[in-house]
Tab-separated table of C-alpha atoms in Angstrom:
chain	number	residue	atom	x	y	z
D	722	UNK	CA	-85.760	51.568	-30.626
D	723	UNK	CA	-84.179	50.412	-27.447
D	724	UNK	CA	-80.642	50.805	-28.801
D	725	UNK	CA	-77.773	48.584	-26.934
D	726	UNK	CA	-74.717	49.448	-25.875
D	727	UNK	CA	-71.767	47.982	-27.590
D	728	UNK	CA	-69.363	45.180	-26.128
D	729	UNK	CA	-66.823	43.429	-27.835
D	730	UNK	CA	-64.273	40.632	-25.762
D	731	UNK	CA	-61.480	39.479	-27.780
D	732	UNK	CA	-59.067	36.530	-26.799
D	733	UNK	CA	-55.015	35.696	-27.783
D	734	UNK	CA	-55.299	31.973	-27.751
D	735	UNK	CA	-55.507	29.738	-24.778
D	736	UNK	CA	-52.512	27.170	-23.486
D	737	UNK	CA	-49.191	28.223	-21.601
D	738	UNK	CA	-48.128	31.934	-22.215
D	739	UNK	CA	-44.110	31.998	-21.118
D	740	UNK	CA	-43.129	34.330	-18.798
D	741	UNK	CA	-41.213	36.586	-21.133
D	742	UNK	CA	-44.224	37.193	-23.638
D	743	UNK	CA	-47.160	37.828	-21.251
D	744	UNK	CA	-46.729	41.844	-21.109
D	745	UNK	CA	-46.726	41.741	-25.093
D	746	UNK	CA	-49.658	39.412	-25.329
D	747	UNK	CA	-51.485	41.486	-22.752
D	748	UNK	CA	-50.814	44.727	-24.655
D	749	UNK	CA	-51.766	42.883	-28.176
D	750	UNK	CA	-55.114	42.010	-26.843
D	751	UNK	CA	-55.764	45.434	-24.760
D	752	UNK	CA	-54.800	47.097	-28.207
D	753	UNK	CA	-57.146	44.651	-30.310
D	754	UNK	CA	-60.316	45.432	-28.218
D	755	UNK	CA	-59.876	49.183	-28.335
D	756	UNK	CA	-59.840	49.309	-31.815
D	757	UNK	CA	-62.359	46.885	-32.136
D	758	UNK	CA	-64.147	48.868	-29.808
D	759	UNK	CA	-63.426	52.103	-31.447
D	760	UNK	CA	-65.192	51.013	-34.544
D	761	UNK	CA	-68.220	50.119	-32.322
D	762	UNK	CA	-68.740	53.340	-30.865
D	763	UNK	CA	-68.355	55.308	-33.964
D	764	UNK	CA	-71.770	53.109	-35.101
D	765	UNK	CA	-70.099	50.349	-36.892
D	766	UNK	CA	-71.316	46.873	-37.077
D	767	UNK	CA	-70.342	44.071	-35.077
D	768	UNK	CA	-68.661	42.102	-38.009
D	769	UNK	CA	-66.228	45.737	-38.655
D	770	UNK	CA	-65.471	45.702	-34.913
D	771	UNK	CA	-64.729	42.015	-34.665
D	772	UNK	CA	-62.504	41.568	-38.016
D	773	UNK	CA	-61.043	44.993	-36.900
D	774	UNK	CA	-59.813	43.266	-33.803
D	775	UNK	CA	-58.644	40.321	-35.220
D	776	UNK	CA	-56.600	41.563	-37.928
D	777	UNK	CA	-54.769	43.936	-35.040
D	778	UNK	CA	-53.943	40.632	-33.325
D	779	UNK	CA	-53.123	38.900	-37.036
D	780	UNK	CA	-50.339	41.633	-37.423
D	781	UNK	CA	-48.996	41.298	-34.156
D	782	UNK	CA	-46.369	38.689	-34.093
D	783	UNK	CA	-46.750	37.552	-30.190
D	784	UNK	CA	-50.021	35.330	-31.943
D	785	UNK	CA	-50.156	32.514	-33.995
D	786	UNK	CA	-52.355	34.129	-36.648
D	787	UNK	CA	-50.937	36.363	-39.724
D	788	UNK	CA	-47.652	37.484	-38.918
D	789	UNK	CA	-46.230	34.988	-35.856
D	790	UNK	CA	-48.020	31.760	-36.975
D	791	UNK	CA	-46.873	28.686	-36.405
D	792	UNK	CA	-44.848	26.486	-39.462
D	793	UNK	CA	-46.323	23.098	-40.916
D	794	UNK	CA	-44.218	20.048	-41.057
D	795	UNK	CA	-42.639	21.560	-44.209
D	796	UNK	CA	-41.628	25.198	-42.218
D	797	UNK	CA	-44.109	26.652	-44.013
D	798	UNK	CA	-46.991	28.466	-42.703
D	799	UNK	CA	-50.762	27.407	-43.310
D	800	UNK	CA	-53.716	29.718	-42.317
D	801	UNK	CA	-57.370	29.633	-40.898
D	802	UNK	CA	-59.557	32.234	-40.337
D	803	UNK	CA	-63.450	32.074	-40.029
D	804	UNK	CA	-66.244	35.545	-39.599
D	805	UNK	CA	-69.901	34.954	-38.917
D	806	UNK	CA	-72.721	37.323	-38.898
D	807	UNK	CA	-75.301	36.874	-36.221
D	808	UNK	CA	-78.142	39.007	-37.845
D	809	UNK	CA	-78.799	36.309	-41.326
D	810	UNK	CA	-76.341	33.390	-40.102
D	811	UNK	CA	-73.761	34.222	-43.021
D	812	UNK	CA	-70.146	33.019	-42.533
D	813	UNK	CA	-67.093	32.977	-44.346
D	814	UNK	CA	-64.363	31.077	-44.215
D	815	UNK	CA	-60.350	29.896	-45.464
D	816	UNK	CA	-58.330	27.069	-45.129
D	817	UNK	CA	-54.638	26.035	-45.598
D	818	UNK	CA	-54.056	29.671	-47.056
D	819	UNK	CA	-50.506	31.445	-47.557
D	820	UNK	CA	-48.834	34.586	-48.090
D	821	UNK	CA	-51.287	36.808	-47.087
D	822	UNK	CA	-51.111	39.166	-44.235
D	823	UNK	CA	-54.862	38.770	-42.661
D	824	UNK	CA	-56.496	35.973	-43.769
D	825	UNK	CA	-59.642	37.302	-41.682
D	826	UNK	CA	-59.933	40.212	-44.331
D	827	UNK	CA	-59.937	37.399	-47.014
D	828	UNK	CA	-63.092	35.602	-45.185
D	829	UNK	CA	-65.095	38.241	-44.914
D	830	UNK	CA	-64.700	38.749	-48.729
D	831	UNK	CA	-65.560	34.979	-49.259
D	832	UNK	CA	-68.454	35.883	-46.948
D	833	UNK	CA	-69.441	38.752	-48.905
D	834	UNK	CA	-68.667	38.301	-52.702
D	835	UNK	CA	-69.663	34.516	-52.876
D	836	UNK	CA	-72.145	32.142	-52.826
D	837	UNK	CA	-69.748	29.750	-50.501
D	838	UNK	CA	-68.816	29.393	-47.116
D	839	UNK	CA	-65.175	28.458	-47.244
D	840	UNK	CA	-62.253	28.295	-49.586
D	841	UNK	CA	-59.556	26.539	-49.133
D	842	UNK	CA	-55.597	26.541	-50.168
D	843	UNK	CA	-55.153	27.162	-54.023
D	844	UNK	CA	-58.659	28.273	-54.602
D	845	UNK	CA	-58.750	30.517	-51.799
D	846	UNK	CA	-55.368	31.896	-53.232
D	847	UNK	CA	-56.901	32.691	-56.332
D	848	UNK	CA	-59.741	34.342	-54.787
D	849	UNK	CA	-57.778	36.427	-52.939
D	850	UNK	CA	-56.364	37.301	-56.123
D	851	UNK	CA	-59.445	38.250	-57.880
D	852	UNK	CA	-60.196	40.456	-54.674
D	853	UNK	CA	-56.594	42.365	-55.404
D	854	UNK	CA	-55.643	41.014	-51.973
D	855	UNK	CA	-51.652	41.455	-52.359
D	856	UNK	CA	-49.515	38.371	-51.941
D	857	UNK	CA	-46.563	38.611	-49.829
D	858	UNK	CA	-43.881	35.904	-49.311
D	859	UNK	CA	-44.391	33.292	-47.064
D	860	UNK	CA	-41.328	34.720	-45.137
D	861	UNK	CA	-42.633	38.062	-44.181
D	862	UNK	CA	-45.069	36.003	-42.176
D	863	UNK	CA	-42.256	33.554	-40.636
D	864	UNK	CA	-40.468	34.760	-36.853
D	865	UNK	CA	-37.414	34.393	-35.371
D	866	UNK	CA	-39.552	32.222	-32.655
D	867	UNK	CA	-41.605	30.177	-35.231
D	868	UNK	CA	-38.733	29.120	-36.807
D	869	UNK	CA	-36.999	28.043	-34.318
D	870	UNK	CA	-39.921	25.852	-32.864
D	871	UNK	CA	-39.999	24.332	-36.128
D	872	UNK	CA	-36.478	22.941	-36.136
D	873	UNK	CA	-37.190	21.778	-32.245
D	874	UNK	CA	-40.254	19.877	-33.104
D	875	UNK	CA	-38.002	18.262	-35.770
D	876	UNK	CA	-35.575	16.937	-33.448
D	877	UNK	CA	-35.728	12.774	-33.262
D	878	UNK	CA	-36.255	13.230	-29.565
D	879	UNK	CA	-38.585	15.975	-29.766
D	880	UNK	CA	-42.119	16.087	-28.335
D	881	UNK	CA	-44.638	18.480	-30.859
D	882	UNK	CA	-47.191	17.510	-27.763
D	883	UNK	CA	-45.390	19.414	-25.328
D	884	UNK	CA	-45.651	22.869	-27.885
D	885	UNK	CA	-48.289	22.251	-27.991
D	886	UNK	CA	-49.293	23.458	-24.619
D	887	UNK	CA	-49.138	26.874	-25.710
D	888	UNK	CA	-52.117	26.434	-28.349
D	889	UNK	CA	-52.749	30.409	-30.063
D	890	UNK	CA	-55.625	31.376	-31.741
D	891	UNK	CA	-57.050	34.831	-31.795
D	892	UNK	CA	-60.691	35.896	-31.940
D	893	UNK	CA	-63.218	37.979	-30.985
D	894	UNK	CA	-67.140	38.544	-30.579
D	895	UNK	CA	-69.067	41.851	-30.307
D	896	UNK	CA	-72.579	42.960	-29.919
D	897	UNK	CA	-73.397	46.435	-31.724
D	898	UNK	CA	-75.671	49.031	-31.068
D	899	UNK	CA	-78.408	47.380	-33.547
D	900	UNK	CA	-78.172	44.440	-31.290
D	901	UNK	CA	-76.326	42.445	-34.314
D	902	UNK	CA	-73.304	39.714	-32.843
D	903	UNK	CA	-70.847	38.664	-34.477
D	904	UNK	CA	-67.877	36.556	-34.228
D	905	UNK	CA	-64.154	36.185	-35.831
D	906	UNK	CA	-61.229	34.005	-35.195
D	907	UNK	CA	-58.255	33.483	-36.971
D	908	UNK	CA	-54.913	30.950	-36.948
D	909	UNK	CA	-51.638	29.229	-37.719
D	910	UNK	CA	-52.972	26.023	-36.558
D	911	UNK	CA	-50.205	23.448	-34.445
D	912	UNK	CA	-46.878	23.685	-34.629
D	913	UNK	CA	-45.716	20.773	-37.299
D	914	UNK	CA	-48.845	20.074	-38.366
D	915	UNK	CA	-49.022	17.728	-41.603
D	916	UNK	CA	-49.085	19.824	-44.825
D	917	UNK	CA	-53.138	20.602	-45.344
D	918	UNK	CA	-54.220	19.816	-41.849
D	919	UNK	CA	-57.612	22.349	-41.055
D	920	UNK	CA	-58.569	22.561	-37.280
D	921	UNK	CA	-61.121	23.753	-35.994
D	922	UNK	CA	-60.805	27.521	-36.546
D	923	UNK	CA	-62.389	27.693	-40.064
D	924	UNK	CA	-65.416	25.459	-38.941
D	925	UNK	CA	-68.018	26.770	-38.604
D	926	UNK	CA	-69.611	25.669	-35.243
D	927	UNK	CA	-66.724	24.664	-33.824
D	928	UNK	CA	-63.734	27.988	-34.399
D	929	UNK	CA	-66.763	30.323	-33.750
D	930	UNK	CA	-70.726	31.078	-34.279
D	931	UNK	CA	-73.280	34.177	-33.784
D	932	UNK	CA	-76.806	34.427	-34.234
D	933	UNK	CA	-78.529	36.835	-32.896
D	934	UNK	CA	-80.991	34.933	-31.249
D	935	UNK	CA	-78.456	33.980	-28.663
D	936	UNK	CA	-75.035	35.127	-28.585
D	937	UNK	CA	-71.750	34.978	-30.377
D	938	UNK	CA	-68.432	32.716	-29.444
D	939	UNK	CA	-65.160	32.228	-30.360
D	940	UNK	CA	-62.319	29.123	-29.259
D	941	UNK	CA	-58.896	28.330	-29.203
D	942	UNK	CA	-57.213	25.297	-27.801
D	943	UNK	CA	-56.729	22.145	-29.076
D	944	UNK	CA	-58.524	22.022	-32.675
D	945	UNK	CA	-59.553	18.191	-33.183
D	946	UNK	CA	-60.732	17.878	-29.180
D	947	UNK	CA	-63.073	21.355	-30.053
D	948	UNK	CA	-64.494	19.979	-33.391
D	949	UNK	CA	-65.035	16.548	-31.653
D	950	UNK	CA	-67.927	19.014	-29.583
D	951	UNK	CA	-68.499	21.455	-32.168
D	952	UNK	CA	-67.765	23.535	-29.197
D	953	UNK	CA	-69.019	26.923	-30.280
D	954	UNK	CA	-72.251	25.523	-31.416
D	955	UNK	CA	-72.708	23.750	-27.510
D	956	UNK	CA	-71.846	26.922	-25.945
D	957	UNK	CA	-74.414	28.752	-27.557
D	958	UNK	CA	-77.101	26.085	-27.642
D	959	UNK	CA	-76.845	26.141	-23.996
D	960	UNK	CA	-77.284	29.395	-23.913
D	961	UNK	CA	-80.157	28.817	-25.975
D	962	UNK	CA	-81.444	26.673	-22.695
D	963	UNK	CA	-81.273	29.785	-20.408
D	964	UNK	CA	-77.692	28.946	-19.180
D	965	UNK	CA	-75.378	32.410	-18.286
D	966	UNK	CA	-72.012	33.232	-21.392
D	967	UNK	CA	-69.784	32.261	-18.262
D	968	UNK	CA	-71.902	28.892	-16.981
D	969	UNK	CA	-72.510	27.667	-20.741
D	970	UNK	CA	-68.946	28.014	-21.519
D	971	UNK	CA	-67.916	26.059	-18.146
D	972	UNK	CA	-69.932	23.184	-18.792
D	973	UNK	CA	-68.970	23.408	-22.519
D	974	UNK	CA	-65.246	23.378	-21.915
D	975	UNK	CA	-65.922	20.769	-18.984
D	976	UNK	CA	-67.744	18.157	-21.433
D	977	UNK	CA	-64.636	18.641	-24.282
D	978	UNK	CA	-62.332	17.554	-20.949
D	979	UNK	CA	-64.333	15.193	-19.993
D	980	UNK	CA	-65.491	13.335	-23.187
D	981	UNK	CA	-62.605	14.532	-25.783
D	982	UNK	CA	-59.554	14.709	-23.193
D	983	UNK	CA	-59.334	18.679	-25.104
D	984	UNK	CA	-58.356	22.026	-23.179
D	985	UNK	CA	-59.285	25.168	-24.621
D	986	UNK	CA	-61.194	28.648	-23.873
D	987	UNK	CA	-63.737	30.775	-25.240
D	988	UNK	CA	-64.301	34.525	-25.436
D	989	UNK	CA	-68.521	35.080	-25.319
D	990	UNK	CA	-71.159	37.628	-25.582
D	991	UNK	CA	-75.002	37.233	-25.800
D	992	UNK	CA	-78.011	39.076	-26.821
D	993	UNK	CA	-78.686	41.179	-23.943
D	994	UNK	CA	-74.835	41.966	-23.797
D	995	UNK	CA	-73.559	39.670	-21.096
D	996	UNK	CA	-69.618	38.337	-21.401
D	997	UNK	CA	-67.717	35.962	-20.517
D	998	UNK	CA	-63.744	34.893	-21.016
D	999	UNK	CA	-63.124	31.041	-19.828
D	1000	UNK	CA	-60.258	28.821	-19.833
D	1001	UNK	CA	-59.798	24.670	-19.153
D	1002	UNK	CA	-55.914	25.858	-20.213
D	1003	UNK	CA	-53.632	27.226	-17.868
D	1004	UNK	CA	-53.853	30.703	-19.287
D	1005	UNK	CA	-55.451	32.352	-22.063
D	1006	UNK	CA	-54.691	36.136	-23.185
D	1007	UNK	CA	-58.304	37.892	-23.140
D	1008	UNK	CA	-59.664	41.720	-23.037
D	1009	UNK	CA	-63.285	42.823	-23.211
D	1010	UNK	CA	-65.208	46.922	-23.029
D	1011	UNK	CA	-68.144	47.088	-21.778
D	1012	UNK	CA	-69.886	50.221	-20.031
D	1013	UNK	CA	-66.650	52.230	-20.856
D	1014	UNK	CA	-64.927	49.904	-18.863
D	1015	UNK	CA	-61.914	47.888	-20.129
D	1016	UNK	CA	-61.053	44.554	-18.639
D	1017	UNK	CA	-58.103	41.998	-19.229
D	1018	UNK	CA	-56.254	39.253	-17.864
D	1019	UNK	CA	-53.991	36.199	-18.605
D	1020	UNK	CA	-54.437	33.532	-15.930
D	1021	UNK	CA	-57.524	32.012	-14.203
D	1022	UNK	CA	-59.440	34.699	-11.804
D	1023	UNK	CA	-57.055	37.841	-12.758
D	1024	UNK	CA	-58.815	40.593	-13.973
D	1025	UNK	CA	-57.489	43.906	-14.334
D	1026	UNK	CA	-60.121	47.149	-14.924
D	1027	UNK	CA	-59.729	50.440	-15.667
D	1028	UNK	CA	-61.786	53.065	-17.402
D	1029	UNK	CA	-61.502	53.012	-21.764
D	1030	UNK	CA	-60.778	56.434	-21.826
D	1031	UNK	CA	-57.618	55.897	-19.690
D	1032	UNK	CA	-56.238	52.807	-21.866
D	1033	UNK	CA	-57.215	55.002	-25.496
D	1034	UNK	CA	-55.036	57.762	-23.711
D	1035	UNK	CA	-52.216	55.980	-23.276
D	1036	UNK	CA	-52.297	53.541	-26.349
D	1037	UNK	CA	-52.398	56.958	-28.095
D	1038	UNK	CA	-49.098	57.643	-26.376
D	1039	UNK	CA	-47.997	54.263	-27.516
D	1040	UNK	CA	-48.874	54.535	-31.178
């Protein structure tokens, strides 16, 4: 058996990343693709390395997902998270969910231990229960930053729009040694968002999709332009039509301009191991290892390399 060699790219959200947190979101996504990687090249599957990465990013709190997210209308914060296996086409999926630390370990279990797709809000709540997921209060999830945001976006004269430039998701996609994809992403959703709003990140087609006939993808950016395109879904079906990860997701993220008025970026890998990281934003986080090389950047045509070995080394140190 021709056996592949592992990749995974992972991305921090796409939008504006302010001055003062680009080092931290840089680190948050170098750190989330070596241990995503980690779990690759100790023979684990796609879907480990992928949720592995995104629930590193979930309890960092430079992203809006888990611990960092962004607060609803009502302060509080609302969760989406979505997994997909490439090899049989299962997904799992939550909606509206709080007080949990990783939502993206809770929709892997909905993938797993149920006939469904997605849960949402008080049903995914007691699911998580029945899965002895711990609740925590909704404040152990709520920063200093997101907070503060909140009471902004409140103001009479305030303009949620213009937060809305800095748009986080976090996600990921991997291929495995098997040659199995997969794909994860995860999310607080917009800042002030009315109470039971659900973007695009636990839609399946549109937050992510692998199948391992073509490739795996994940977005971020503005939810309602991306499910307007089912943007994961075009990405790979033009793939699917013999298009390159990086020329698919161009002409993908160019149609959502061009048709939806949406910005956004995707993180994608296909069968034969070929990735791309693309932006219609300003900047998105992103970090990918491939060939025992680690790559990463923030804004358009910056990309930083050194060797995996190196960056373990000194995250080591950092641990």
């Amino acid at each position: 058996l021709g056996r592949m060699k592992p990749v995974i790219v992972v991305h921090g959200g796409a939008g504006r990343i302010f001055k003062e947190r680009e080092e931290g979101c840089c680190a948050g996504v170098v750190r989330a693709v070596l241990r995503g990687y980690n779990v690759l090249k100790q023979g684990g599957s796609a879907v480990d390395a992928v949720e592995e990465a995104v629930r590193s990013m979930e309890d960092d709190p430079h992203f809006n997902a888990g611990c960092g997210s962004v607060l609803n209308e009502k302060g509080e914060v609302e969760m989406d998270a979505i997994i997909m296996d490439g090899k049989n086409l299962d997904s799992g999926a939550v909606s509206a969910v709080k007080c949990i630390a990783n939502p993206i370990k809770l929709a892997r279990l909905v993938m797993e231990k149920t006939k469904h797709m997605l849960l949402t809000d008080h049903g995914a709540q007691l699911f998580a229960q029945a899965m002895g997921i711990p609740a925590i209060p909704g404040e152990k999830l709520i920063t200093e930053r997101s907070r503060e945001r909140w009471k902004k976006n409140l103001e009479p004269d305030s303009n949620p729009e213009e937060f809305q430039k800095d748009l986080g998701t976090v996600g990921a996609v991997a291929i495995d040694s098997e040659g199995n994809v997969a794909c994860a992403t995860s999310t607080g959703g917009l800042s002030n968002k009315l109470i039971g709003r659900v973007g695009d990140t636990a839609c399946i087609g549109s937050g992510g999709y692998a199948d391992n006939h073509s490739g795996a993808t994940s977005t971020t950016g503005h939810g309602e332009s991306i499910m307007k395109v089912v943007l994961a879904r075009l990405i790979l079906y033009h793939m699917e039509q013999g298009m390159s990860p990086e020329i698919a997701a161009d002409t993908a993220l160019d149609y959502m301009k061009t048709r939806a008025g949406g910005l956004g970026g995707v993180i994608v890998v296909n069968k034969a191991g070929e990735w791309a990281a693309r932006f219609s934003t300003k900047q998105m986080s992103w970090a990918t290892v491939k060939d025992d090389n680690l790559h990463y950047g923030i804004y358009a045509g910056e990309k930083h390399i050194k060797p995996v070995d190196e960056a373990l080394a000194s995250e080591r140190e950092g641990f």
